[in-house]
Amino acid sequence: MSGRAQLMWDEAVTGYDFGPGHPMDPVRLALTRRLVEDFGLDREVSVVAAKPAGDSTLRLVHREDYIDAVKAASEDPGAADQAYGLGTMDDPAFAGMHEVSALIAGQSVGAAEAVWRGEAQHAVNFAGGLHHAMPGAASGFCIYNDASLAIARLLELGAERVAYVDVDVHHGDGVQAAFWEDPRVLTISLHEHPRTLFPQTGWPEETGAACAEGGAANVALPEGTGDAGWLRAFHAVVPELIADFRPEVLVTQHGADTHFEDPLAHLAVSLDAQRAVQVACHELAHEYADGRWVALGGGGYAVVDVVPRSWTHLVGIAAGRAVEPEAVIPEGWRQEVFARTRQLAPARMTDGRWPVSWAGWEAGYDPADRLDQAVLAARRAVFPLRGLLA
């Protein structure tokens, strides 16, 4: 297996643009790519532009009538069919929507293929992670569910066990739904509690269909959860489930919207904690999946201060040349930020909280603590279904 990582990138993915004022500003992708370049990380990876996902690939997850509706809205945005979630406030239709959505999906599918075939050990598509799209509907800024398509392609190629870990602030509902009845896929999502955030799913009781019991795990975190709680929850649930499942490939989604500056949610996680989870996912891939790791982006709406730094850390970790938290951000990038956005850019690759720390679950828990209650609920719901002690 090649040790070299792949970065999936085609400049055309920045055409995934819902228009002025929409939170999903494609400048976040352009600025991430530039920051990766300015740190020299593009010289440490193979930069690959995969082909757009074709209809037969899209049909691995999405219904044909939905694909046809996306194509129709792409050609005539004014005629978008809202019955398919298109032309809404969250998912406005725009010209070329099908083509760019299929291109982003193609990058994630290409990443999965490269990792499975041994062409790369790790592959990153930070333009991907569009985890809300359903088989027959757009949802939550997501048209095609590239994460589900990557997993479906791995299964098509012969994988028998694929684990998906989603640390976006929003529940990974589309991926959970796609594999609800498939015991070959384990989905784990850590997210803000559905009582306080879209999509109002991801309750701990959601554990998979009867034919795939224990195939879904959900940690619903109380609003205001910060670094110590977020990391405690991750390490109290994810490693044990991955160790039990022993996936052949680990697919992870790294939405940056858990951050305390994100305008759309209510967690209080730092960039430094996000980096720590990226490191943990990398280590889990090596410990249990022979290093096969597909890492995706996702949400993140602090498009200058947070997203580019978080995903540049992700690329560096995958490339085997992690960017140090205290690293000074190149001046050229800061000038690019100001030129594009008229915002002042951050100066370092840290929020000043490195090294982050947390209390391990093995030391005991407090049944009166809201964070510990969330972890307990997740463990008690899914661990016994997998023969594990809750």
PDB file of N, CA and C in Angstrom, residues 321-364:
ATOM      1  N   ARG A 321       2.427  15.181   8.082  1.00  0.00           N
ATOM      2  CA  ARG A 321       3.185  16.373   8.437  1.00  0.00           C
ATOM      3  C   ARG A 321       2.256  17.364   9.125  1.00  0.00           C
ATOM      4  N   ALA A 322       1.870  16.965  10.338  1.00  0.00           N
ATOM      5  CA  ALA A 322       0.906  17.765  11.089  1.00  0.00           C
ATOM      6  C   ALA A 322       1.433  19.178  11.314  1.00  0.00           C
ATOM      7  N   VAL A 323       0.544  20.143  11.168  1.00  0.00           N
ATOM      8  CA  VAL A 323       0.888  21.535  11.424  1.00  0.00           C
ATOM      9  C   VAL A 323       0.809  21.769  12.933  1.00  0.00           C
ATOM     10  N   GLU A 324       1.852  22.311  13.499  1.00  0.00           N
ATOM     11  CA  GLU A 324       1.875  22.559  14.929  1.00  0.00           C
ATOM     12  C   GLU A 324       0.852  23.637  15.294  1.00  0.00           C
ATOM     13  N   PRO A 325       0.153  23.470  16.418  1.00  0.00           N
ATOM     14  CA  PRO A 325      -0.857  24.468  16.798  1.00  0.00           C
ATOM     15  C   PRO A 325      -0.305  25.885  16.893  1.00  0.00           C
ATOM     16  N   GLU A 326       0.925  26.035  17.353  1.00  0.00           N
ATOM     17  CA  GLU A 326       1.492  27.374  17.524  1.00  0.00           C
ATOM     18  C   GLU A 326       2.073  27.946  16.224  1.00  0.00           C
ATOM     19  N   ALA A 327       1.947  27.207  15.121  1.00  0.00           N
ATOM     20  CA  ALA A 327       2.509  27.674  13.849  1.00  0.00           C
ATOM     21  C   ALA A 327       1.905  29.028  13.460  1.00  0.00           C
ATOM     22  N   VAL A 328       2.766  29.898  12.972  1.00  0.00           N
ATOM     23  CA  VAL A 328       2.324  31.213  12.499  1.00  0.00           C
ATOM     24  C   VAL A 328       1.726  31.054  11.105  1.00  0.00           C
ATOM     25  N   ILE A 329       0.607  31.660  10.880  1.00  0.00           N
ATOM     26  CA  ILE A 329      -0.051  31.571   9.582  1.00  0.00           C
ATOM     27  C   ILE A 329       0.673  32.470   8.584  1.00  0.00           C
ATOM     28  N   PRO A 330       0.980  31.948   7.388  1.00  0.00           N
ATOM     29  CA  PRO A 330       1.715  32.744   6.401  1.00  0.00           C
ATOM     30  C   PRO A 330       1.018  34.065   6.079  1.00  0.00           C
ATOM     31  N   GLU A 331       1.818  35.112   5.936  1.00  0.00           N
ATOM     32  CA  GLU A 331       1.287  36.445   5.687  1.00  0.00           C
ATOM     33  C   GLU A 331       0.524  36.514   4.369  1.00  0.00           C
ATOM     34  N   GLY A 332       0.983  35.745   3.376  1.00  0.00           N
ATOM     35  CA  GLY A 332       0.302  35.755   2.086  1.00  0.00           C
ATOM     36  C   GLY A 332      -1.147  35.315   2.195  1.00  0.00           C
ATOM     37  N   TRP A 333      -1.392  34.331   3.053  1.00  0.00           N
ATOM     38  CA  TRP A 333      -2.773  33.856   3.241  1.00  0.00           C
ATOM     39  C   TRP A 333      -3.610  34.924   3.933  1.00  0.00           C
ATOM     40  N   ARG A 334      -3.027  35.580   4.900  1.00  0.00           N
ATOM     41  CA  ARG A 334      -3.769  36.607   5.627  1.00  0.00           C
ATOM     42  C   ARG A 334      -4.145  37.759   4.688  1.00  0.00           C
ATOM     43  N   GLN A 335      -3.256  38.075   3.762  1.00  0.00           N
ATOM     44  CA  GLN A 335      -3.564  39.111   2.785  1.00  0.00           C
ATOM     45  C   GLN A 335      -4.677  38.644   1.833  1.00  0.00           C
ATOM     46  N   GLU A 336      -4.635  37.357   1.468  1.00  0.00           N
ATOM     47  CA  GLU A 336      -5.675  36.791   0.603  1.00  0.00           C
ATOM     48  C   GLU A 336      -7.045  36.860   1.284  1.00  0.00           C
ATOM     49  N   VAL A 337      -7.068  36.563   2.564  1.00  0.00           N
ATOM     50  CA  VAL A 337      -8.321  36.639   3.321  1.00  0.00           C
ATOM     51  C   VAL A 337      -8.887  38.054   3.267  1.00  0.00           C
ATOM     52  N   PHE A 338      -8.038  39.027   3.518  1.00  0.00           N
ATOM     53  CA  PHE A 338      -8.527  40.405   3.529  1.00  0.00           C
ATOM     54  C   PHE A 338      -9.004  40.833   2.142  1.00  0.00           C
ATOM     55  N   ALA A 339      -8.275  40.418   1.120  1.00  0.00           N
ATOM     56  CA  ALA A 339      -8.654  40.787  -0.240  1.00  0.00           C
ATOM     57  C   ALA A 339     -10.010  40.190  -0.619  1.00  0.00           C
ATOM     58  N   ARG A 340     -10.276  38.960  -0.170  1.00  0.00           N
ATOM     59  CA  ARG A 340     -11.510  38.283  -0.549  1.00  0.00           C
ATOM     60  C   ARG A 340     -12.690  38.673   0.325  1.00  0.00           C
ATOM     61  N   THR A 341     -12.445  38.923   1.591  1.00  0.00           N
ATOM     62  CA  THR A 341     -13.559  39.044   2.536  1.00  0.00           C
ATOM     63  C   THR A 341     -13.597  40.358   3.311  1.00  0.00           C
ATOM     64  N   ARG A 342     -12.523  41.131   3.259  1.00  0.00           N
ATOM     65  CA  ARG A 342     -12.364  42.334   4.064  1.00  0.00           C
ATOM     66  C   ARG A 342     -12.401  42.028   5.562  1.00  0.00           C
ATOM     67  N   GLN A 343     -12.068  40.798   5.912  1.00  0.00           N
ATOM     68  CA  GLN A 343     -11.950  40.407   7.314  1.00  0.00           C
ATOM     69  C   GLN A 343     -10.483  40.225   7.672  1.00  0.00           C
ATOM     70  N   LEU A 344     -10.167  40.448   8.935  1.00  0.00           N
ATOM     71  CA  LEU A 344      -8.814  40.182   9.412  1.00  0.00           C
ATOM     72  C   LEU A 344      -8.676  38.703   9.726  1.00  0.00           C
ATOM     73  N   ALA A 345      -7.580  38.126   9.293  1.00  0.00           N
ATOM     74  CA  ALA A 345      -7.370  36.695   9.455  1.00  0.00           C
ATOM     75  C   ALA A 345      -6.690  36.392  10.784  1.00  0.00           C
ATOM     76  N   PRO A 346      -6.878  35.188  11.310  1.00  0.00           N
ATOM     77  CA  PRO A 346      -6.152  34.781  12.522  1.00  0.00           C
ATOM     78  C   PRO A 346      -4.659  34.701  12.253  1.00  0.00           C
ATOM     79  N   ALA A 347      -3.868  34.786  13.300  1.00  0.00           N
ATOM     80  CA  ALA A 347      -2.412  34.840  13.148  1.00  0.00           C
ATOM     81  C   ALA A 347      -1.731  33.494  13.364  1.00  0.00           C
ATOM     82  N   ARG A 348      -2.375  32.606  14.103  1.00  0.00           N
ATOM     83  CA  ARG A 348      -1.766  31.302  14.403  1.00  0.00           C
ATOM     84  C   ARG A 348      -2.769  30.182  14.177  1.00  0.00           C
ATOM     85  N   MET A 349      -2.263  28.960  14.185  1.00  0.00           N
ATOM     86  CA  MET A 349      -3.086  27.786  13.927  1.00  0.00           C
ATOM     87  C   MET A 349      -3.676  27.204  15.212  1.00  0.00           C
ATOM     88  N   THR A 350      -3.870  28.014  16.211  1.00  0.00           N
ATOM     89  CA  THR A 350      -4.398  27.583  17.496  1.00  0.00           C
ATOM     90  C   THR A 350      -5.375  28.606  18.033  1.00  0.00           C
ATOM     91  N   ASP A 351      -6.269  28.153  18.914  1.00  0.00           N
ATOM     92  CA  ASP A 351      -7.093  29.067  19.691  1.00  0.00           C
ATOM     93  C   ASP A 351      -6.487  29.303  21.067  1.00  0.00           C
ATOM     94  N   GLY A 352      -5.257  28.842  21.256  1.00  0.00           N
ATOM     95  CA  GLY A 352      -4.573  29.043  22.516  1.00  0.00           C
ATOM     96  C   GLY A 352      -4.941  28.048  23.598  1.00  0.00           C
ATOM     97  N   ARG A 353      -5.543  26.932  23.209  1.00  0.00           N
ATOM     98  CA  ARG A 353      -5.969  25.936  24.199  1.00  0.00           C
ATOM     99  C   ARG A 353      -5.171  24.634  24.101  1.00  0.00           C
ATOM    100  N   TRP A 354      -4.116  24.634  23.319  1.00  0.00           N
ATOM    101  CA  TRP A 354      -3.292  23.431  23.181  1.00  0.00           C
ATOM    102  C   TRP A 354      -2.246  23.388  24.289  1.00  0.00           C
ATOM    103  N   PRO A 355      -1.985  22.234  24.908  1.00  0.00           N
ATOM    104  CA  PRO A 355      -2.652  20.944  24.661  1.00  0.00           C
ATOM    105  C   PRO A 355      -3.986  20.861  25.393  1.00  0.00           C
ATOM    106  N   VAL A 356      -4.969  20.289  24.744  1.00  0.00           N
ATOM    107  CA  VAL A 356      -6.285  20.129  25.353  1.00  0.00           C
ATOM    108  C   VAL A 356      -6.275  18.898  26.265  1.00  0.00           C
ATOM    109  N   SER A 357      -7.102  18.911  27.264  1.00  0.00           N
ATOM    110  CA  SER A 357      -7.153  17.772  28.186  1.00  0.00           C
ATOM    111  C   SER A 357      -8.588  17.445  28.538  1.00  0.00           C
ATOM    112  N   TRP A 358      -8.816  16.229  28.990  1.00  0.00           N
ATOM    113  CA  TRP A 358     -10.148  15.791  29.382  1.00  0.00           C
ATOM    114  C   TRP A 358      -9.998  14.630  30.359  1.00  0.00           C
ATOM    115  N   ALA A 359     -11.065  14.337  31.073  1.00  0.00           N
ATOM    116  CA  ALA A 359     -11.068  13.229  32.022  1.00  0.00           C
ATOM    117  C   ALA A 359     -11.592  11.976  31.335  1.00  0.00           C
ATOM    118  N   GLY A 360     -10.842  10.907  31.402  1.00  0.00           N
ATOM    119  CA  GLY A 360     -11.239   9.662  30.765  1.00  0.00           C
ATOM    120  C   GLY A 360     -12.435   9.013  31.472  1.00  0.00           C
ATOM    121  N   TRP A 361     -13.245   8.314  30.708  1.00  0.00           N
ATOM    122  CA  TRP A 361     -14.442   7.659  31.231  1.00  0.00           C
ATOM    123  C   TRP A 361     -14.108   6.557  32.236  1.00  0.00           C
ATOM    124  N   GLU A 362     -12.959   5.924  32.042  1.00  0.00           N
ATOM    125  CA  GLU A 362     -12.584   4.796  32.895  1.00  0.00           C
ATOM    126  C   GLU A 362     -12.393   5.208  34.352  1.00  0.00           C
ATOM    127  N   ALA A 363     -12.210   6.491  34.605  1.00  0.00           N
ATOM    128  CA  ALA A 363     -12.019   6.974  35.978  1.00  0.00           C
ATOM    129  C   ALA A 363     -13.344   7.142  36.719  1.00  0.00           C
ATOM    130  N   GLY A 364     -14.469   6.903  36.015  1.00  0.00           N
ATOM    131  CA  GLY A 364     -15.771   7.044  36.647  1.00  0.00           C
ATOM    132  C   GLY A 364     -16.552   8.211  36.077  1.00  0.00           C
TER     133      GLY A 364
END
